[in-house]
């Protein structure tokens, strides 16, 4: 059973104290720190990066040439690893099976465990309509990806995140049957349908492609799911820990780095206020956030001109790295930032989990 599986704890690492620039008035928003993890000064929060490659953005957008699987890993992976080393962070990278299957990505992917990070499963084909697949097809997606990740990195993934936040009851059963410790596919927000409208509006998809993608980024029901981690109670009797991508408690609007970068284009102070609101409401509600990153949060339009259509690609890599450092510094002030498996281990040990049935 998934929950009883022993989690390796060698990735456990606390973030160092950072100097910070939060003003006294903004700081007053935040309660004194409470610990949700025994023996730790700060509550835990997890950082994960969905390692979406250049081709998967092109494919979702309907651009030709994606099927040659163009990759930016050679540039991106060494860069993000150096950035994380400078901040003394160990995080979780969710890897797409198709990338792990290709020889050209092997050297870059091998660096992830070598530098102390966790690897997770992000499906094989990275199709955000994974929830429409049959159980057999989902099983192949999970297991083939797992095999390739293991072959390349020597780690068997303990966690899964669906592409485009797609999930289904069949997917959860397969994860539990295959000893996954956690799923991280849900994004409890009402904004998914709005994100889809924006994506349709900026893409060149046919009517048929739009129909296939009609539940992309979730539906309004996802907004009703809990923001805090919970325990899926599956029809088979299996259980599985769910660590949602944290949205702002009560409001349920996303605050992962892509959103923060988008806000910063309007106003840097608005972005910082929004982040402090998210941190404040997480702390008041006793939630250690699971904070999501993407490669395009650190890569600028100057580095990957092919992806100029993506929101935020009018910024340079330098500008994005500055925002990344600001955001990580603010999170580190209030939370110990760890990988998702370390976070999962602490949640399973310390938290009383709400049982939730998939519907
Ligand atoms: Zn992805």
Coordinates of C-alpha atoms and ligand atoms in Angstrom, one line a residue:
X1 CA 0.0 0.0 0.0
X2 CA 1.2 3.4 -0.9
X3 CA 1.1 5.2 2.4
X4 CA 3.1 2.5 4.3
X5 CA 6.0 2.6 1.9
X6 CA 9.2 3.7 3.4
X7 CA 10.4 7.1 2.1
X8 CA 14.1 7.7 1.8
X9 CA 15.0 10.6 3.9
X10 CA 18.4 11.3 2.6
X11 CA 17.1 14.3 0.6
X12 CA 16.1 16.1 3.8
X13 CA 17.7 19.4 4.0
X14 CA 16.8 22.7 5.6
X15 CA 17.1 26.0 3.8
X16 CA 19.5 28.5 5.3
X17 CA 18.2 31.7 6.8
X18 CA 18.0 34.4 4.1
X19 CA 18.3 38.1 4.6
X20 CA 15.1 39.6 3.3
X21 CA 13.6 42.8 2.2
X22 CA 10.0 42.4 3.3
X23 CA 8.8 45.8 4.7
X24 CA 7.6 46.0 8.3
X25 CA 4.0 46.7 7.3
X26 CA 3.8 43.8 4.9
X27 CA 5.4 41.6 7.6
X28 CA 2.5 42.5 10.0
X29 CA 0.2 40.5 7.7
X30 CA 2.0 37.4 8.9
X31 CA 1.3 35.6 12.1
X32 CA 4.2 34.5 14.3
X33 CA 5.6 31.2 13.0
X34 CA 4.0 28.0 14.1
X35 CA 5.6 24.6 13.4
X36 CA 3.7 21.9 11.6
X37 CA 6.8 19.7 11.7
X38 CA 8.1 18.5 15.1
X39 CA 11.7 19.4 15.8
X40 CA 11.9 22.0 13.0
X41 CA 12.0 25.7 13.6
X42 CA 9.9 26.5 10.5
X43 CA 7.1 24.6 8.9
X44 CA 8.0 22.6 5.8
X45 CA 7.1 23.7 2.3
X46 CA 8.0 21.8 -0.9
X47 CA 9.5 23.0 -4.2
X48 CA 9.0 21.0 -7.4
X49 CA 9.7 21.7 -11.0
X50 CA 7.8 20.2 -13.9
X51 CA 10.5 19.6 -16.4
X52 CA 8.4 20.4 -19.4
X53 CA 10.7 20.5 -22.5
X54 CA 10.6 22.8 -25.5
X55 CA 8.7 20.2 -27.6
X56 CA 5.9 19.8 -25.1
X57 CA 5.1 23.5 -25.2
X58 CA 5.2 23.4 -29.0
X59 CA 3.0 20.3 -29.1
X60 CA 0.4 21.7 -26.8
X61 CA 0.4 24.9 -28.8
X62 CA 0.1 23.0 -32.1
X63 CA 3.4 24.1 -33.6
X64 CA 5.2 22.0 -36.3
X65 CA 8.5 20.4 -35.5
X66 CA 7.6 19.3 -32.0
X67 CA 7.8 15.6 -33.1
X68 CA 11.6 15.9 -33.4
X69 CA 11.5 16.5 -29.6
X70 CA 13.7 19.7 -29.5
X71 CA 15.2 20.0 -26.1
X72 CA 16.6 22.8 -24.0
X73 CA 17.9 20.5 -21.2
X74 CA 21.6 21.1 -22.1
X75 CA 21.1 24.8 -21.3
X76 CA 18.4 24.7 -18.7
X77 CA 19.4 21.8 -16.4
X78 CA 23.0 22.9 -15.6
X79 CA 21.7 26.4 -15.1
X80 CA 18.9 25.5 -12.7
X81 CA 21.2 23.1 -10.7
X82 CA 23.7 25.9 -10.2
X83 CA 20.9 28.3 -9.1
X84 CA 19.6 25.7 -6.6
X85 CA 23.1 25.0 -5.3
X86 CA 23.6 28.7 -4.6
X87 CA 20.4 28.7 -2.5
X88 CA 21.3 25.4 -0.9
X89 CA 18.0 23.8 -2.0
X90 CA 17.1 20.2 -2.9
X91 CA 13.8 20.0 -4.8
X92 CA 11.7 17.5 -6.9
X93 CA 11.9 17.4 -10.7
X94 CA 9.0 15.8 -12.5
X95 CA 10.4 14.2 -15.6
X96 CA 8.5 13.4 -18.8
X97 CA 9.1 9.8 -20.0
X98 CA 9.6 10.8 -23.6
X99 CA 12.6 12.9 -22.6
X100 CA 14.1 10.2 -20.4
X101 CA 13.7 7.8 -23.3
X102 CA 15.9 9.9 -25.6
X103 CA 19.7 9.4 -25.5
X104 CA 20.4 13.1 -26.1
X105 CA 18.9 14.0 -22.7
X106 CA 20.6 11.4 -20.7
X107 CA 23.7 13.3 -19.5
X108 CA 21.6 16.3 -18.4
X109 CA 19.0 14.2 -16.6
X110 CA 21.7 12.1 -14.8
X111 CA 22.8 15.3 -13.1
X112 CA 19.5 15.7 -11.1
X113 CA 20.1 12.8 -8.7
X114 CA 23.9 13.4 -8.8
X115 CA 23.3 16.8 -7.3
X116 CA 20.9 15.5 -4.6
X117 CA 17.5 16.1 -6.1
X118 CA 14.4 13.9 -6.2
X119 CA 12.9 12.8 -9.5
X120 CA 9.2 12.3 -10.0
X121 CA 7.0 10.9 -12.8
X122 CA 5.3 13.4 -15.2
X123 CA 3.7 10.9 -17.6
X124 CA 5.2 9.7 -20.9
X125 CA 3.6 11.8 -23.6
X126 CA 2.8 14.8 -21.6
X127 CA -0.8 15.0 -22.9
X128 CA -2.9 17.2 -20.7
X129 CA -6.0 15.1 -21.6
X130 CA -4.5 12.1 -19.8
X131 CA -7.7 11.9 -17.7
X132 CA -9.5 10.8 -20.9
X133 CA -7.3 7.7 -21.4
X134 CA -8.3 4.1 -20.6
X135 CA -6.9 2.5 -17.5
X136 CA -4.5 0.4 -19.6
X137 CA -3.2 3.4 -21.5
X138 CA -2.6 5.3 -18.2
X139 CA -0.8 2.3 -16.8
X140 CA 1.6 2.2 -19.8
X141 CA 2.2 6.0 -19.4
X142 CA 3.2 5.5 -15.8
X143 CA 5.2 2.4 -16.0
X144 CA 7.1 3.2 -19.2
X145 CA 8.1 6.6 -17.8
X146 CA 9.1 5.0 -14.5
X147 CA 11.4 2.5 -16.4
X148 CA 13.1 5.2 -18.4
X149 CA 13.6 7.4 -15.3
X150 CA 15.1 4.6 -13.4
X151 CA 17.4 3.6 -16.3
X152 CA 18.7 7.1 -16.6
X153 CA 18.7 8.4 -13.0
X154 CA 18.9 5.2 -10.9
X155 CA 15.9 6.5 -8.9
X156 CA 12.4 5.0 -8.9
X157 CA 9.9 7.9 -8.7
X158 CA 7.7 8.0 -5.5
X159 CA 5.5 10.8 -6.8
X160 CA 3.5 11.7 -9.8
X161 CA 2.2 14.9 -11.3
X162 CA -0.2 14.9 -14.3
X163 CA 0.5 17.1 -17.3
X164 CA -1.7 20.2 -17.2
X165 CA -3.0 19.2 -13.8
X166 CA -4.9 16.2 -15.4
X167 CA -5.9 13.3 -13.2
X168 CA -8.6 10.7 -13.0
X169 CA -9.8 8.0 -10.4
X170 CA -8.1 5.3 -12.7
X171 CA -4.8 7.2 -12.5
X172 CA -4.9 7.3 -8.7
X173 CA -5.6 3.6 -8.5
X174 CA -2.6 2.8 -10.8
X175 CA -0.3 5.0 -8.7
X176 CA -1.4 3.3 -5.4
X177 CA -1.1 -0.2 -7.0
X178 CA 2.5 0.7 -8.0
X179 CA 3.6 1.9 -4.6
X180 CA 3.6 5.6 -5.3
X181 CA 3.8 7.6 -2.1
X182 CA 2.0 10.7 -3.3
X183 CA 0.2 12.3 -6.2
X184 CA 0.7 16.0 -6.9
X185 CA -1.6 16.5 -9.9
X186 CA -4.4 18.6 -8.5
X187 CA -4.7 22.4 -8.6
X188 CA -7.6 23.5 -6.5
X189 CA -8.7 26.6 -8.3
X190 CA -11.7 28.0 -10.1
X191 CA -9.4 29.7 -12.6
X192 CA -8.6 26.6 -14.8
X193 CA -11.4 27.3 -17.3
X194 CA -10.1 30.8 -17.7
X195 CA -6.6 29.7 -18.3
X196 CA -8.0 27.4 -21.0
X197 CA -9.8 30.2 -22.7
X198 CA -6.6 32.2 -22.8
X199 CA -4.7 29.2 -24.3
X200 CA -7.3 28.6 -27.0
X201 CA -7.3 32.3 -27.9
X202 CA -3.5 32.3 -28.4
X203 CA -3.2 29.0 -30.2
X204 CA -3.9 27.8 -33.8
X205 CA -5.8 24.7 -32.9
X206 CA -8.5 23.1 -35.1
X207 CA -12.1 22.6 -33.7
X208 CA -11.3 18.9 -33.3
X209 CA -8.1 19.7 -31.3
X210 CA -10.0 22.1 -29.1
X211 CA -12.6 19.5 -28.4
X212 CA -9.9 17.0 -27.3
X213 CA -8.5 19.7 -25.0
X214 CA -11.9 20.8 -23.6
X215 CA -11.1 19.9 -20.0
X216 CA -7.5 21.2 -20.2
X217 CA -6.5 22.9 -16.9
X218 CA -9.4 21.3 -15.1
X219 CA -13.0 22.3 -14.6
X220 CA -14.9 24.4 -12.0
X221 CA -15.3 21.3 -9.7
X222 CA -11.5 21.3 -9.1
X223 CA -12.1 24.5 -7.1
X224 CA -14.0 22.5 -4.5
X225 CA -11.0 20.2 -3.7
X226 CA -9.0 21.0 -0.5
X227 CA -6.0 23.2 -0.7
X228 CA -4.2 21.3 2.1
X229 CA -2.8 17.7 1.6
X230 CA -5.4 14.9 2.0
X231 CA -5.8 11.2 1.6
X232 CA -7.5 9.7 -1.4
X233 CA -9.8 6.8 -0.4
X234 CA -10.0 4.7 -3.5
X235 CA -12.7 2.2 -4.4
X236 CA -10.2 -0.7 -4.2
X237 CA -9.5 0.2 -0.5
X238 CA -6.1 1.6 -1.4
X239 CA -5.1 5.1 -0.1
X240 CA -2.9 7.7 -1.6
X241 CA -1.5 10.9 -0.3
X242 CA -2.5 13.9 -2.3
X243 CA -0.3 17.0 -2.1
X244 CA -2.1 19.6 -4.2
X245 CA -0.2 22.4 -6.0
X246 CA -1.1 25.0 -3.3
X247 CA -3.4 27.8 -4.2
X248 CA -4.2 30.7 -1.9
X249 CA -6.4 29.4 0.9
X250 CA -10.0 30.7 0.8
X251 CA -9.6 32.6 -2.5
X252 CA -8.1 29.6 -4.3
X253 CA -6.2 31.5 -6.9
X254 CA -2.9 30.1 -8.0
X255 CA 0.4 31.6 -6.9
X256 CA 3.0 29.3 -8.5
X257 CA 5.9 31.1 -10.0
X258 CA 4.5 31.4 -13.5
X259 CA 1.6 33.4 -12.1
X260 CA 3.8 35.6 -10.0
X261 CA 6.0 36.4 -13.0
X262 CA 2.8 37.3 -14.9
X263 CA 1.7 39.6 -12.2
X264 CA 5.2 41.2 -11.9
X265 CA 4.8 42.4 -15.5
X266 CA 2.1 44.8 -14.3
X267 CA 3.7 45.7 -11.0
X268 CA 6.5 44.2 -8.9
X269 CA 4.9 45.5 -5.7
X270 CA 1.5 43.9 -6.6
X271 CA 3.4 40.6 -7.2
X272 CA 5.1 40.9 -3.8
X273 CA 1.9 41.8 -2.0
X274 CA 0.1 38.8 -3.6
X275 CA 2.8 36.4 -2.5
X276 CA 2.8 37.8 1.0
X277 CA -1.0 37.3 1.1
X278 CA -0.6 33.7 -0.1
X279 CA 2.1 33.1 2.6
X280 CA 0.1 34.7 5.3
X281 CA -3.1 32.8 4.5
X282 CA -1.1 29.5 4.3
X283 CA 0.4 30.1 7.7
X284 CA -3.0 31.1 9.3
X285 CA -4.4 27.9 8.0
X286 CA -1.5 25.7 9.0
X287 CA -0.6 24.8 5.4
X288 CA 3.0 24.2 4.2
X289 CA 2.7 25.1 0.6
X290 CA 3.7 22.9 -2.3
X291 CA 5.2 25.5 -4.6
X292 CA 5.5 24.8 -8.4
X293 CA 8.2 25.9 -10.8
X294 CA 8.6 25.5 -14.6
X295 CA 11.6 25.9 -16.8
X296 CA 10.1 28.9 -18.4
X297 CA 10.1 30.6 -15.0
X298 CA 13.9 30.8 -15.4
X299 CA 14.4 30.9 -19.2
X300 CA 13.8 34.1 -21.0
X301 CA 12.6 34.9 -24.6
X302 CA 16.2 35.9 -25.3
X303 CA 17.2 32.2 -24.7
X304 CA 14.3 30.3 -26.4
X305 CA 12.8 32.5 -29.2
X306 CA 10.7 29.5 -30.5
X307 CA 8.5 29.9 -27.4
X308 CA 7.8 33.6 -27.7
X309 CA 4.1 32.9 -27.7
X310 CA 4.2 31.8 -24.1
X311 CA 3.0 34.3 -21.5
X312 CA 6.0 36.0 -19.8
X313 CA 8.5 35.2 -22.6
X314 CA 8.9 38.9 -23.2
X315 CA 11.1 39.0 -20.1
X316 CA 14.8 38.0 -20.3
X317 CA 16.3 35.1 -18.4
X318 CA 18.1 37.6 -16.2
X319 CA 14.9 39.4 -15.2
X320 CA 13.2 36.0 -14.4
X321 CA 16.1 34.8 -12.3
X322 CA 15.9 38.0 -10.2
X323 CA 12.1 37.4 -9.6
X324 CA 12.9 33.7 -8.8
X325 CA 15.5 34.8 -6.1
X326 CA 13.1 37.3 -4.6
X327 CA 10.3 34.8 -4.3
X328 CA 12.5 32.0 -2.9
X329 CA 13.9 34.4 -0.3
X330 CA 10.4 35.4 0.8
X331 CA 9.3 31.7 1.0
X332 CA 12.4 30.8 2.9
X333 CA 11.8 33.4 5.5
X334 CA 8.7 31.5 6.6
X335 CA 9.2 27.9 5.6
X336 CA 12.0 25.3 5.3
X337 CA 12.0 24.5 1.6
X338 CA 12.4 20.8 0.9
X339 CA 11.7 18.2 -1.8
X340 CA 8.3 16.7 -2.2
X341 CA 9.3 13.3 -0.8
X342 CA 10.6 15.0 2.4
X343 CA 7.4 17.0 2.6
X344 CA 5.3 13.8 2.1
X345 CA 7.2 12.0 4.8
X346 CA 6.5 14.8 7.3
X347 CA 2.9 15.1 6.3
X348 CA 2.3 11.3 6.7
X349 CA 4.0 11.4 10.1
X350 CA 2.5 14.6 11.6
X351 CA -0.7 15.6 9.9
X352 CA -4.2 14.3 10.4
X353 CA -5.3 13.8 6.8
X354 CA -8.8 14.4 5.6
X355 CA -10.2 11.4 3.7
X356 CA -11.5 12.3 0.2
X357 CA -13.2 10.1 -2.4
X358 CA -12.3 10.7 -6.1
X359 CA -15.3 11.9 -8.1
Ligands
LIG1 ZN1 4.1 19.6 -17.5

